[in-house]
PDB file of C-alpha atoms in Angstrom:
ATOM      1  CA  THR A   8     -44.753  48.388  10.093  1.00 91.00           C
ATOM      2  CA  LEU A   9     -45.309  47.979   6.366  1.00 91.00           C
ATOM      3  CA  THR A  10     -42.045  46.010   6.101  1.00 92.00           C
ATOM      4  CA  VAL A  11     -43.373  43.553   8.720  1.00 92.00           C
ATOM      5  CA  THR A  12     -46.840  43.233   7.177  1.00 91.00           C
ATOM      6  CA  SER A  13     -45.402  42.518   3.713  1.00 92.00           C
ATOM      7  CA  ALA A  14     -42.591  40.213   4.903  1.00 90.00           C
ATOM      8  CA  ASN A  15     -42.203  36.547   4.007  1.00 91.00           C
ATOM      9  CA  HIS A  16     -38.899  35.899   5.744  1.00 91.00           C
ATOM     10  CA  TRP A  17     -38.486  35.971   9.531  1.00 92.00           C
ATOM     11  CA  VAL A  18     -35.366  38.155   9.356  1.00 94.00           C
ATOM     12  CA  THR A  19     -37.204  40.762   7.244  1.00 94.00           C
ATOM     13  CA  ALA A  20     -40.032  40.813   9.798  1.00 94.00           C
ATOM     14  CA  TRP A  21     -37.514  41.169  12.633  1.00 95.00           C
ATOM     15  CA  LEU A  22     -35.754  43.976  10.781  1.00 95.00           C
ATOM     16  CA  GLY A  23     -39.069  45.794  10.287  1.00 95.00           C
ATOM     17  CA  LEU A  24     -39.896  45.511  13.990  1.00 94.00           C
ATOM     18  CA  GLU A  25     -36.454  46.832  14.950  1.00 94.00           C
ATOM     19  CA  LEU A  26     -36.786  49.828  12.608  1.00 95.00           C
ATOM     20  CA  ASN A  27     -40.255  50.469  14.006  1.00 94.00           C
ATOM     21  CA  MET A  28     -38.958  50.407  17.593  1.00 94.00           C
ATOM     22  CA  ILE A  29     -35.952  52.656  16.908  1.00 94.00           C
ATOM     23  CA  SER A  30     -38.208  55.152  15.087  1.00 94.00           C
ATOM     24  CA  ILE A  31     -40.713  55.516  17.934  1.00 93.00           C
ATOM     25  CA  LEU A  32     -38.122  55.946  20.709  1.00 94.00           C
ATOM     26  CA  PRO A  33     -37.441  59.654  19.964  1.00 93.00           C
ATOM     27  CA  VAL A  34     -41.211  60.190  19.668  1.00 93.00           C
ATOM     28  CA  ILE A  35     -41.703  58.817  23.210  1.00 93.00           C
ATOM     29  CA  ALA A  36     -38.711  60.737  24.617  1.00 92.00           C
ATOM     30  CA  LYS A  37     -39.641  64.001  22.870  1.00 89.00           C
ATOM     31  CA  GLN A  38     -40.718  65.786  26.065  1.00 86.00           C
ATOM     32  CA  LYS A  39     -37.760  67.066  28.066  1.00 86.00           C
ATOM     33  CA  HIS A  40     -38.839  65.284  31.219  1.00 89.00           C
ATOM     34  CA  PRO A  41     -37.359  62.389  33.252  1.00 91.00           C
ATOM     35  CA  ARG A  42     -40.682  60.516  33.055  1.00 92.00           C
ATOM     36  CA  SER A  43     -40.682  60.413  29.251  1.00 93.00           C
ATOM     37  CA  THR A  44     -37.023  59.325  29.205  1.00 93.00           C
ATOM     38  CA  GLU A  45     -37.925  56.553  31.646  1.00 94.00           C
ATOM     39  CA  ALA A  46     -40.875  55.546  29.444  1.00 94.00           C
ATOM     40  CA  ALA A  47     -38.623  55.388  26.365  1.00 95.00           C
ATOM     41  CA  THR A  48     -36.056  53.272  28.256  1.00 95.00           C
ATOM     42  CA  LYS A  49     -38.732  50.832  29.468  1.00 95.00           C
ATOM     43  CA  TYR A  50     -40.180  50.601  25.964  1.00 95.00           C
ATOM     44  CA  PHE A  51     -36.733  49.977  24.453  1.00 96.00           C
ATOM     45  CA  LEU A  52     -35.789  47.243  26.963  1.00 96.00           C
ATOM     46  CA  THR A  53     -39.034  45.280  26.571  1.00 95.00           C
ATOM     47  CA  GLN A  54     -39.129  45.559  22.788  1.00 95.00           C
ATOM     48  CA  ALA A  55     -35.442  44.626  22.475  1.00 95.00           C
ATOM     49  CA  THR A  56     -35.987  41.551  24.689  1.00 96.00           C
ATOM     50  CA  ALA A  57     -39.019  40.519  22.623  1.00 96.00           C
ATOM     51  CA  SER A  58     -37.082  41.035  19.374  1.00 95.00           C
ATOM     52  CA  ALA A  59     -34.206  38.867  20.621  1.00 95.00           C
ATOM     53  CA  LEU A  60     -36.659  36.133  21.653  1.00 96.00           C
ATOM     54  CA  MET A  61     -38.347  36.364  18.255  1.00 95.00           C
ATOM     55  CA  LEU A  62     -35.036  36.021  16.395  1.00 94.00           C
ATOM     56  CA  PHE A  63     -34.120  33.072  18.645  1.00 95.00           C
ATOM     57  CA  ALA A  64     -37.456  31.348  17.906  1.00 95.00           C
ATOM     58  CA  SER A  65     -37.153  31.824  14.145  1.00 94.00           C
ATOM     59  CA  THR A  66     -33.530  30.581  14.201  1.00 94.00           C
ATOM     60  CA  ILE A  67     -34.552  27.396  16.050  1.00 95.00           C
ATOM     61  CA  ASN A  68     -37.321  26.859  13.490  1.00 93.00           C
ATOM     62  CA  ALA A  69     -34.920  27.395  10.565  1.00 94.00           C
ATOM     63  CA  TRP A  70     -32.397  25.042  12.181  1.00 94.00           C
ATOM     64  CA  GLN A  71     -34.980  22.285  12.661  1.00 92.00           C
ATOM     65  CA  THR A  72     -37.054  22.637   9.477  1.00 90.00           C
ATOM     66  CA  GLY A  73     -34.689  24.447   7.075  1.00 89.00           C
ATOM     67  CA  SER A  74     -37.274  27.139   6.341  1.00 89.00           C
ATOM     68  CA  TRP A  75     -37.269  30.858   7.180  1.00 92.00           C
ATOM     69  CA  ASN A  76     -40.793  31.305   5.835  1.00 91.00           C
ATOM     70  CA  ILE A  77     -43.179  32.974   8.303  1.00 89.00           C
ATOM     71  CA  MET A  78     -46.043  30.647   7.351  1.00 89.00           C
ATOM     72  CA  GLN A  79     -43.986  27.513   8.078  1.00 88.00           C
ATOM     73  CA  LEU A  80     -43.397  27.776  11.812  1.00 89.00           C
ATOM     74  CA  ASN A  81     -43.669  23.996  12.280  1.00 88.00           C
ATOM     75  CA  ASN A  82     -41.383  23.561  15.284  1.00 89.00           C
ATOM     76  CA  LYS A  83     -43.417  23.442  18.501  1.00 91.00           C
ATOM     77  CA  LEU A  84     -40.821  25.103  20.760  1.00 93.00           C
ATOM     78  CA  SER A  85     -40.171  27.963  18.338  1.00 93.00           C
ATOM     79  CA  CYS A  86     -43.932  28.488  17.992  1.00 93.00           C
ATOM     80  CA  ILE A  87     -44.339  28.843  21.784  1.00 94.00           C
ATOM     81  CA  LEU A  88     -41.321  31.193  21.983  1.00 95.00           C
ATOM     82  CA  MET A  89     -42.699  33.261  19.094  1.00 94.00           C
ATOM     83  CA  ILE A  90     -46.070  33.648  20.823  1.00 94.00           C
ATOM     84  CA  ALA A  91     -44.237  34.760  23.997  1.00 95.00           C
ATOM     85  CA  ALA A  92     -42.208  37.322  22.003  1.00 95.00           C
ATOM     86  CA  LEU A  93     -45.241  38.730  20.164  1.00 95.00           C
ATOM     87  CA  THR A  94     -47.243  38.845  23.408  1.00 95.00           C
ATOM     88  CA  MET A  95     -44.473  40.937  24.955  1.00 95.00           C
ATOM     89  CA  LYS A  96     -44.337  43.175  21.866  1.00 93.00           C
ATOM     90  CA  MET A  97     -48.080  43.878  22.022  1.00 93.00           C
ATOM     91  CA  GLY A  98     -48.321  44.196  25.775  1.00 93.00           C
ATOM     92  CA  ALA A  99     -50.784  41.384  26.468  1.00 93.00           C
ATOM     93  CA  ALA A 100     -50.700  39.702  29.899  1.00 89.00           C
ATOM     94  CA  PRO A 101     -48.536  38.276  31.488  1.00 90.00           C
ATOM     95  CA  ALA A 102     -45.963  40.529  29.711  1.00 91.00           C
ATOM     96  CA  HIS A 103     -48.067  43.674  30.077  1.00 91.00           C
ATOM     97  CA  PHE A 104     -46.263  45.529  32.876  1.00 93.00           C
ATOM     98  CA  TRP A 105     -44.466  47.977  30.587  1.00 93.00           C
ATOM     99  CA  LEU A 106     -47.577  49.271  28.779  1.00 93.00           C
ATOM    100  CA  PRO A 107     -49.311  51.387  31.498  1.00 93.00           C
ATOM    101  CA  GLU A 108     -45.953  52.842  32.615  1.00 93.00           C
ATOM    102  CA  VAL A 109     -44.850  53.785  29.102  1.00 94.00           C
ATOM    103  CA  MET A 110     -48.219  55.318  28.250  1.00 93.00           C
ATOM    104  CA  GLN A 111     -48.282  57.350  31.437  1.00 92.00           C
ATOM    105  CA  GLY A 112     -44.876  58.813  30.613  1.00 91.00           C
ATOM    106  CA  THR A 113     -45.799  60.055  27.138  1.00 93.00           C
ATOM    107  CA  THR A 114     -48.161  62.567  25.545  1.00 91.00           C
ATOM    108  CA  LEU A 115     -51.714  61.584  24.588  1.00 91.00           C
ATOM    109  CA  ALA A 116     -50.760  61.556  20.891  1.00 91.00           C
ATOM    110  CA  THR A 117     -47.896  59.097  21.486  1.00 93.00           C
ATOM    111  CA  ALA A 118     -50.112  56.989  23.770  1.00 94.00           C
ATOM    112  CA  LEU A 119     -52.598  56.741  20.890  1.00 93.00           C
ATOM    113  CA  LEU A 120     -49.779  55.625  18.594  1.00 93.00           C
ATOM    114  CA  ILE A 121     -48.650  52.930  21.058  1.00 93.00           C
ATOM    115  CA  THR A 122     -52.159  51.527  21.590  1.00 93.00           C
ATOM    116  CA  THR A 123     -53.136  51.462  17.908  1.00 93.00           C
ATOM    117  CA  TRP A 124     -50.414  51.599  15.244  1.00 92.00           C
ATOM    118  CA  GLN A 125     -47.763  49.731  17.260  1.00 92.00           C
ATOM    119  CA  LYS A 126     -50.094  46.728  17.594  1.00 93.00           C
ATOM    120  CA  ILE A 127     -50.464  46.233  13.816  1.00 93.00           C
ATOM    121  CA  ALA A 128     -47.108  44.493  13.194  1.00 93.00           C
ATOM    122  CA  PRO A 129     -47.273  41.851  16.001  1.00 94.00           C
ATOM    123  CA  ILE A 130     -50.952  41.127  15.286  1.00 94.00           C
ATOM    124  CA  THR A 131     -50.131  40.583  11.588  1.00 94.00           C
ATOM    125  CA  LEU A 132     -47.392  38.097  12.496  1.00 94.00           C
ATOM    126  CA  LEU A 133     -49.725  36.273  14.895  1.00 94.00           C
ATOM    127  CA  TYR A 134     -52.351  36.145  12.143  1.00 94.00           C
ATOM    128  CA  MET A 135     -49.807  34.625   9.752  1.00 93.00           C
ATOM    129  CA  ILE A 136     -48.759  31.865  12.185  1.00 92.00           C
ATOM    130  CA  SER A 137     -52.270  31.334  13.603  1.00 92.00           C
ATOM    131  CA  ASN A 138     -52.678  27.863  12.026  1.00 91.00           C
ATOM    132  CA  HIS A 139     -49.620  26.577  13.939  1.00 91.00           C
ATOM    133  CA  ILE A 140     -50.629  27.987  17.342  1.00 91.00           C
ATOM    134  CA  GLU A 141     -51.880  25.716  20.115  1.00 91.00           C
ATOM    135  CA  PRO A 142     -55.333  27.135  21.036  1.00 92.00           C
ATOM    136  CA  ILE A 143     -54.796  26.402  24.761  1.00 94.00           C
ATOM    137  CA  ILE A 144     -51.856  28.865  24.866  1.00 94.00           C
ATOM    138  CA  THR A 145     -53.701  31.764  23.242  1.00 94.00           C
ATOM    139  CA  LEU A 146     -56.864  31.044  25.253  1.00 94.00           C
ATOM    140  CA  SER A 147     -54.857  31.198  28.496  1.00 95.00           C
ATOM    141  CA  ILE A 148     -53.089  34.440  27.465  1.00 95.00           C
ATOM    142  CA  GLY A 149     -56.423  35.925  26.374  1.00 95.00           C
ATOM    143  CA  LEU A 150     -58.300  35.087  29.568  1.00 95.00           C
ATOM    144  CA  LEU A 151     -55.434  36.388  31.708  1.00 95.00           C
ATOM    145  CA  SER A 152     -55.314  39.607  29.668  1.00 95.00           C
ATOM    146  CA  ILE A 153     -59.050  40.211  30.074  1.00 94.00           C
ATOM    147  CA  LEU A 154     -58.724  39.644  33.830  1.00 94.00           C
ATOM    148  CA  VAL A 155     -55.652  41.900  34.171  1.00 94.00           C
ATOM    149  CA  GLY A 156     -57.128  44.570  31.890  1.00 93.00           C
ATOM    150  CA  GLY A 157     -60.312  44.717  33.946  1.00 92.00           C
ATOM    151  CA  TRP A 158     -58.681  44.530  37.365  1.00 92.00           C
ATOM    152  CA  GLY A 159     -55.845  46.925  36.595  1.00 91.00           C
ATOM    153  CA  GLY A 160     -58.146  49.697  35.387  1.00 88.00           C
ATOM    154  CA  PHE A 161     -60.246  49.646  38.572  1.00 87.00           C
ATOM    155  CA  ASN A 162     -58.524  52.242  40.743  1.00 84.00           C
ATOM    156  CA  GLN A 163     -57.015  54.328  37.967  1.00 87.00           C
ATOM    157  CA  THR A 164     -57.608  58.057  37.920  1.00 89.00           C
ATOM    158  CA  GLN A 165     -55.104  58.709  35.124  1.00 91.00           C
ATOM    159  CA  LEU A 166     -56.829  58.349  31.761  1.00 92.00           C
ATOM    160  CA  ARG A 167     -53.723  57.135  29.906  1.00 92.00           C
ATOM    161  CA  LYS A 168     -53.185  54.286  32.374  1.00 94.00           C
ATOM    162  CA  MET A 169     -56.882  53.452  32.219  1.00 93.00           C
ATOM    163  CA  MET A 170     -56.683  53.270  28.418  1.00 93.00           C
ATOM    164  CA  ALA A 171     -53.582  51.067  28.694  1.00 94.00           C
ATOM    165  CA  TYR A 172     -55.519  48.533  30.761  1.00 95.00           C
ATOM    166  CA  SER A 173     -58.430  48.861  28.342  1.00 94.00           C
ATOM    167  CA  SER A 174     -55.965  48.036  25.536  1.00 95.00           C
ATOM    168  CA  ILE A 175     -54.754  44.938  27.444  1.00 95.00           C
ATOM    169  CA  ALA A 176     -58.355  43.738  27.873  1.00 95.00           C
ATOM    170  CA  HIS A 177     -59.132  44.229  24.169  1.00 94.00           C
ATOM    171  CA  LEU A 178     -55.934  42.377  23.252  1.00 95.00           C
ATOM    172  CA  GLY A 179     -57.200  39.553  25.464  1.00 95.00           C
ATOM    173  CA  TRP A 180     -60.338  39.216  23.328  1.00 95.00           C
ATOM    174  CA  THR A 181     -58.168  39.205  20.196  1.00 94.00           C
ATOM    175  CA  MET A 182     -55.784  36.571  21.602  1.00 94.00           C
ATOM    176  CA  THR A 183     -58.528  34.148  22.637  1.00 94.00           C
ATOM    177  CA  ILE A 184     -59.943  33.910  19.134  1.00 93.00           C
ATOM    178  CA  ILE A 185     -56.806  34.251  16.962  1.00 93.00           C
ATOM    179  CA  SER A 186     -56.040  30.523  16.846  1.00 92.00           C
ATOM    180  CA  ILE A 187     -59.697  29.557  16.279  1.00 92.00           C
ATOM    181  CA  THR A 188     -61.005  32.131  13.776  1.00 92.00           C
ATOM    182  CA  PRO A 189     -58.246  34.646  12.956  1.00 93.00           C
ATOM    183  CA  ASN A 190     -60.508  36.830  10.778  1.00 92.00           C
ATOM    184  CA  ILE A 191     -62.690  37.730  13.770  1.00 92.00           C
ATOM    185  CA  ALA A 192     -59.532  38.572  15.733  1.00 93.00           C
ATOM    186  CA  LEU A 193     -58.549  41.044  13.021  1.00 92.00           C
ATOM    187  CA  THR A 194     -62.081  42.503  13.004  1.00 90.00           C
ATOM    188  CA  ASN A 195     -61.859  42.949  16.780  1.00 93.00           C
ATOM    189  CA  ILE A 196     -58.529  44.783  16.741  1.00 93.00           C
ATOM    190  CA  ILE A 197     -59.556  47.036  13.817  1.00 91.00           C
ATOM    191  CA  ILE A 198     -62.790  48.018  15.591  1.00 91.00           C
ATOM    192  CA  TYR A 199     -60.818  48.687  18.803  1.00 93.00           C
ATOM    193  CA  MET A 200     -58.524  51.030  16.854  1.00 93.00           C
ATOM    194  CA  ILE A 201     -61.536  52.786  15.318  1.00 90.00           C
ATOM    195  CA  MET A 202     -62.986  53.311  18.826  1.00 90.00           C
ATOM    196  CA  SER A 203     -59.844  54.406  20.667  1.00 92.00           C
ATOM    197  CA  THR A 204     -58.599  56.856  18.003  1.00 92.00           C
ATOM    198  CA  PRO A 205     -61.509  59.363  18.331  1.00 91.00           C
ATOM    199  CA  PHE A 206     -61.442  58.866  22.130  1.00 91.00           C
ATOM    200  CA  PHE A 207     -57.774  59.883  22.391  1.00 92.00           C
ATOM    201  CA  MET A 208     -58.258  62.728  19.926  1.00 90.00           C
ATOM    202  CA  LEU A 209     -61.137  64.139  21.962  1.00 88.00           C
ATOM    203  CA  LEU A 210     -58.986  63.886  25.098  1.00 89.00           C
ATOM    204  CA  MET A 211     -56.299  65.865  23.258  1.00 88.00           C
ATOM    205  CA  THR A 212     -58.862  68.491  22.230  1.00 84.00           C
ATOM    206  CA  THR A 213     -60.133  68.912  25.797  1.00 84.00           C
ATOM    207  CA  ALA A 214     -56.643  68.551  27.366  1.00 82.00           C
ATOM    208  CA  SER A 215     -57.969  65.881  29.756  1.00 85.00           C
ATOM    209  CA  LYS A 216     -55.378  63.673  31.449  1.00 88.00           C
ATOM    210  CA  THR A 217     -57.185  62.655  34.645  1.00 87.00           C
ATOM    211  CA  LEU A 218     -60.746  61.798  35.615  1.00 86.00           C
ATOM    212  CA  GLN A 219     -60.945  65.068  37.551  1.00 83.00           C
ATOM    213  CA  THR A 220     -60.164  67.281  34.544  1.00 83.00           C
ATOM    214  CA  MET A 221     -62.578  65.180  32.490  1.00 83.00           C
ATOM    215  CA  THR A 222     -65.457  66.333  34.685  1.00 81.00           C
ATOM    216  CA  THR A 223     -65.117  69.904  33.415  1.00 80.00           C
ATOM    217  CA  THR A 224     -65.495  69.055  29.712  1.00 81.00           C
ATOM    218  CA  TRP A 225     -69.220  69.878  29.619  1.00 81.00           C
ATOM    219  CA  THR A 226     -68.621  73.608  30.154  1.00 77.00           C
ATOM    220  CA  HIS A 227     -66.021  73.543  27.385  1.00 75.00           C
ATOM    221  CA  THR A 228     -67.745  71.444  24.701  1.00 79.00           C
ATOM    222  CA  PRO A 229     -71.043  69.697  25.503  1.00 83.00           C
ATOM    223  CA  THR A 230     -71.040  67.695  22.240  1.00 84.00           C
ATOM    224  CA  THR A 231     -67.583  66.299  23.035  1.00 84.00           C
ATOM    225  CA  THR A 232     -68.830  65.123  26.430  1.00 87.00           C
ATOM    226  CA  ILE A 233     -71.709  63.197  24.851  1.00 88.00           C
ATOM    227  CA  ILE A 234     -69.436  61.607  22.221  1.00 88.00           C
ATOM    228  CA  LEU A 235     -66.839  60.676  24.896  1.00 89.00           C
ATOM    229  CA  MET A 236     -69.559  59.040  26.968  1.00 90.00           C
ATOM    230  CA  LEU A 237     -70.841  57.018  23.990  1.00 90.00           C
ATOM    231  CA  LEU A 238     -67.305  56.011  22.973  1.00 91.00           C
ATOM    232  CA  LEU A 239     -66.659  54.689  26.493  1.00 92.00           C
ATOM    233  CA  LEU A 240     -69.860  52.644  26.373  1.00 91.00           C
ATOM    234  CA  SER A 241     -68.906  51.383  22.920  1.00 92.00           C
ATOM    235  CA  MET A 242     -65.513  50.246  24.259  1.00 92.00           C
ATOM    236  CA  ALA A 243     -67.308  48.513  27.104  1.00 92.00           C
ATOM    237  CA  GLY A 244     -69.143  46.496  24.447  1.00 88.00           C
ATOM    238  CA  LEU A 245     -72.717  47.557  25.083  1.00 87.00           C
ATOM    239  CA  PRO A 246     -75.263  47.033  22.281  1.00 82.00           C
ATOM    240  CA  PRO A 247     -76.242  48.656  19.903  1.00 80.00           C
ATOM    241  CA  LEU A 248     -72.815  50.366  19.730  1.00 86.00           C
ATOM    242  CA  THR A 249     -69.952  49.120  17.518  1.00 87.00           C
ATOM    243  CA  GLY A 250     -67.903  47.629  20.379  1.00 89.00           C
ATOM    244  CA  PHE A 251     -70.600  44.996  20.885  1.00 89.00           C
ATOM    245  CA  THR A 252     -70.166  43.450  17.397  1.00 87.00           C
ATOM    246  CA  PRO A 253     -66.687  41.845  17.770  1.00 91.00           C
ATOM    247  CA  LYS A 254     -67.512  40.569  21.274  1.00 93.00           C
ATOM    248  CA  LEU A 255     -70.690  38.930  19.961  1.00 91.00           C
ATOM    249  CA  LEU A 256     -68.813  37.347  17.050  1.00 91.00           C
ATOM    250  CA  ILE A 257     -66.030  36.076  19.343  1.00 94.00           C
ATOM    251  CA  LEU A 258     -68.442  34.542  21.861  1.00 94.00           C
ATOM    252  CA  ASP A 259     -70.470  33.013  19.021  1.00 93.00           C
ATOM    253  CA  SER A 260     -67.344  31.430  17.503  1.00 94.00           C
ATOM    254  CA  LEU A 261     -66.191  30.053  20.880  1.00 94.00           C
ATOM    255  CA  VAL A 262     -69.599  28.489  21.572  1.00 95.00           C
ATOM    256  CA  THR A 263     -69.584  26.975  18.040  1.00 94.00           C
ATOM    257  CA  HIS A 264     -66.230  25.343  18.837  1.00 94.00           C
ATOM    258  CA  LYS A 265     -67.685  23.909  22.086  1.00 93.00           C
ATOM    259  CA  LEU A 266     -65.769  26.320  24.335  1.00 92.00           C
ATOM    260  CA  THR A 267     -68.874  27.482  26.174  1.00 94.00           C
ATOM    261  CA  LEU A 268     -67.177  27.653  29.584  1.00 95.00           C
ATOM    262  CA  THR A 269     -64.389  29.873  28.182  1.00 94.00           C
ATOM    263  CA  ALA A 270     -66.985  32.116  26.515  1.00 95.00           C
ATOM    264  CA  ALA A 271     -68.948  32.430  29.776  1.00 95.00           C
ATOM    265  CA  THR A 272     -65.763  33.229  31.744  1.00 95.00           C
ATOM    266  CA  MET A 273     -64.804  35.925  29.220  1.00 94.00           C
ATOM    267  CA  ALA A 274     -68.259  37.472  29.359  1.00 93.00           C
ATOM    268  CA  LEU A 275     -68.099  37.594  33.177  1.00 94.00           C
ATOM    269  CA  LEU A 276     -64.540  38.987  33.238  1.00 92.00           C
ATOM    270  CA  SER A 277     -65.535  41.762  30.830  1.00 91.00           C
ATOM    271  CA  LEU A 278     -67.812  43.048  33.625  1.00 92.00           C
ATOM    272  CA  LEU A 279     -64.629  44.203  35.385  1.00 91.00           C
ATOM    273  CA  SER A 280     -63.816  46.464  32.422  1.00 91.00           C
ATOM    274  CA  LEU A 281     -67.442  47.584  32.266  1.00 92.00           C
ATOM    275  CA  THR A 282     -67.155  48.818  35.860  1.00 91.00           C
ATOM    276  CA  PHE A 283     -64.465  51.400  35.158  1.00 89.00           C
ATOM    277  CA  TYR A 284     -65.989  52.428  31.824  1.00 92.00           C
ATOM    278  CA  LEU A 285     -69.301  53.059  33.580  1.00 92.00           C
ATOM    279  CA  ARG A 286     -67.566  54.952  36.377  1.00 90.00           C
ATOM    280  CA  THR A 287     -65.962  57.292  33.855  1.00 89.00           C
ATOM    281  CA  THR A 288     -69.273  57.649  32.004  1.00 89.00           C
ATOM    282  CA  TYR A 289     -71.014  58.502  35.271  1.00 88.00           C
ATOM    283  CA  LEU A 290     -68.380  61.145  36.044  1.00 85.00           C
ATOM    284  CA  LEU A 291     -68.916  62.708  32.637  1.00 84.00           C
ATOM    285  CA  THR A 292     -72.714  62.772  32.855  1.00 81.00           C
ATOM    286  CA  SER A 293     -73.029  63.707  36.526  1.00 77.00           C
ATOM    287  CA  THR A 294     -71.325  67.021  35.814  1.00 71.00           C
ATOM    288  CA  ALA A 295     -73.787  67.979  33.069  1.00 69.00           C
ATOM    289  CA  PRO A 296     -76.097  70.931  33.852  1.00 70.00           C
ATOM    290  CA  PRO A 297     -77.989  71.668  36.075  1.00 70.00           C
ATOM    291  CA  THR A 298     -75.355  69.986  38.313  1.00 67.00           C
ATOM    292  CA  THR A 299     -72.286  72.107  38.963  1.00 66.00           C
ATOM    293  CA  ALA A 300     -68.783  70.766  38.437  1.00 63.00           C
ATOM    294  CA  GLN A 301     -66.852  70.095  41.648  1.00 65.00           C
ATOM    295  CA  SER A 302     -63.398  70.898  40.289  1.00 68.00           C
ATOM    296  CA  THR A 303     -61.820  73.991  38.801  1.00 67.00           C
ATOM    297  CA  THR A 304     -61.931  74.290  35.034  1.00 66.00           C
ATOM    298  CA  THR A 305     -58.533  73.792  33.383  1.00 67.00           C
ATOM    299  CA  TRP A 306     -57.039  76.240  30.916  1.00 66.00           C
ATOM    300  CA  ARG A 307     -58.018  75.086  27.455  1.00 65.00           C
ATOM    301  CA  LEU A 308     -57.257  76.488  24.062  1.00 63.00           C
ATOM    302  CA  LYS A 309     -59.951  77.186  21.490  1.00 60.00           C
ATOM    303  CA  PRO A 310     -61.389  73.822  20.373  1.00 59.00           C
ATOM    304  CA  HIS A 311     -60.117  72.880  16.942  1.00 62.00           C
ATOM    305  CA  GLN A 312     -62.156  70.819  14.529  1.00 61.00           C
ATOM    306  CA  ASN A 313     -60.649  67.433  13.826  1.00 71.00           C
ATOM    307  CA  GLN A 314     -61.576  65.632  10.613  1.00 74.00           C
ATOM    308  CA  ILE A 315     -60.302  62.203  11.734  1.00 77.00           C
ATOM    309  CA  THR A 316     -62.486  62.316  14.860  1.00 76.00           C
ATOM    310  CA  ALA A 317     -65.466  63.404  12.775  1.00 76.00           C
ATOM    311  CA  LEU A 318     -64.872  60.465  10.436  1.00 79.00           C
ATOM    312  CA  LEU A 319     -64.189  57.721  13.009  1.00 80.00           C
ATOM    313  CA  ALA A 320     -66.605  58.652  15.816  1.00 80.00           C
ATOM    314  CA  PRO A 321     -69.789  57.737  13.851  1.00 79.00           C
ATOM    315  CA  ILE A 322     -68.227  54.406  12.765  1.00 76.00           C
ATOM    316  CA  ALA A 323     -67.249  53.716  16.391  1.00 75.00           C
ATOM    317  CA  LEU A 324     -70.784  54.376  17.619  1.00 78.00           C
ATOM    318  CA  PHE A 325     -73.324  53.160  15.074  1.00 75.00           C
ATOM    319  CA  ASN A 326     -72.788  49.660  13.842  1.00 66.00           C
ATOM    320  CA  ILE A 327     -76.368  48.771  12.950  1.00 56.00           C
ATOM    321  CA  THR A 328     -75.651  49.191   9.235  1.00 53.00           C
ATOM    322  CA  ILE A 329     -72.524  46.987   9.163  1.00 59.00           C
ATOM    323  CA  LEU A 330     -73.726  44.253  11.568  1.00 57.00           C
ATOM    324  CA  PRO A 331     -75.644  42.127   8.965  1.00 58.00           C
ATOM    325  CA  ALA A 332     -72.631  42.240   6.623  1.00 59.00           C
ATOM    326  CA  LEU A 333     -70.310  40.998   9.398  1.00 57.00           C
ATOM    327  CA  LEU A 334     -72.592  38.208  10.531  1.00 56.00           C
ATOM    328  CA  THR A 335     -73.185  36.674   7.086  1.00 54.00           C
TER     329      THR A 335
END
């Protein structure tokens, strides 16, 4: 990842992405289970296809313009192909089909890695070529991702799949704004990572993989239940939580650039995501005392204190202090 983020040459960036992919494959396939092997195979095939497309796009650009520099992606065809490759690498719609499947086949820790760290490299490359991108392409990808992310998460009972669709929706918000104001896109993805990291870590602590097992968290750790509920609402983008800030900035920037209809469509489509976040929140709170839980409590080990969660959860929930600094 660091090779990609510090690269100047397309081949160096490609090499970094390949190393990154090869390194994570054994992490995905670590469990001795057919499902994790399948997940690793799916991940490998999609990433390899995207890498090939990326190398093809950069070669066309070098052939036409004589430059391998990442910032000088002047050829229109290679720019479109590069966006397609990076979209597939990240898992934004319409090349999103691998993401829920891969995440469902891995552990919660690896799922966290795929939704956060693995997005850094492609987002950095998109940020670097953002001044050459046609806004109509990224706006279309973004709107489709928000729609797919909201619709796909509707009937999910598996938390990892639900978080995969949540990731697709958040990528949609990032994609819509990356060609207009790339700095806000970076802010959005960083805040998403800050929100999803404590969420996944709390799921690991409570050993929750489905909505049903999530309902028994109150008897285990009441504080965790409250933080999980607030993190879900923050991801849904409700004020005054942190998740609201990037959405506000994105909508504000779109309206400033006279894309009011797009902004309104995005705001309405985010209601789809809000539905499944609220459903999960309701499940968490409806099992709080004096109501009794309807499902059997799962076997859980002694809760261990996690410093990263303790550090990131407050940032993910209370943004009132950083909001003025972001808006100026």
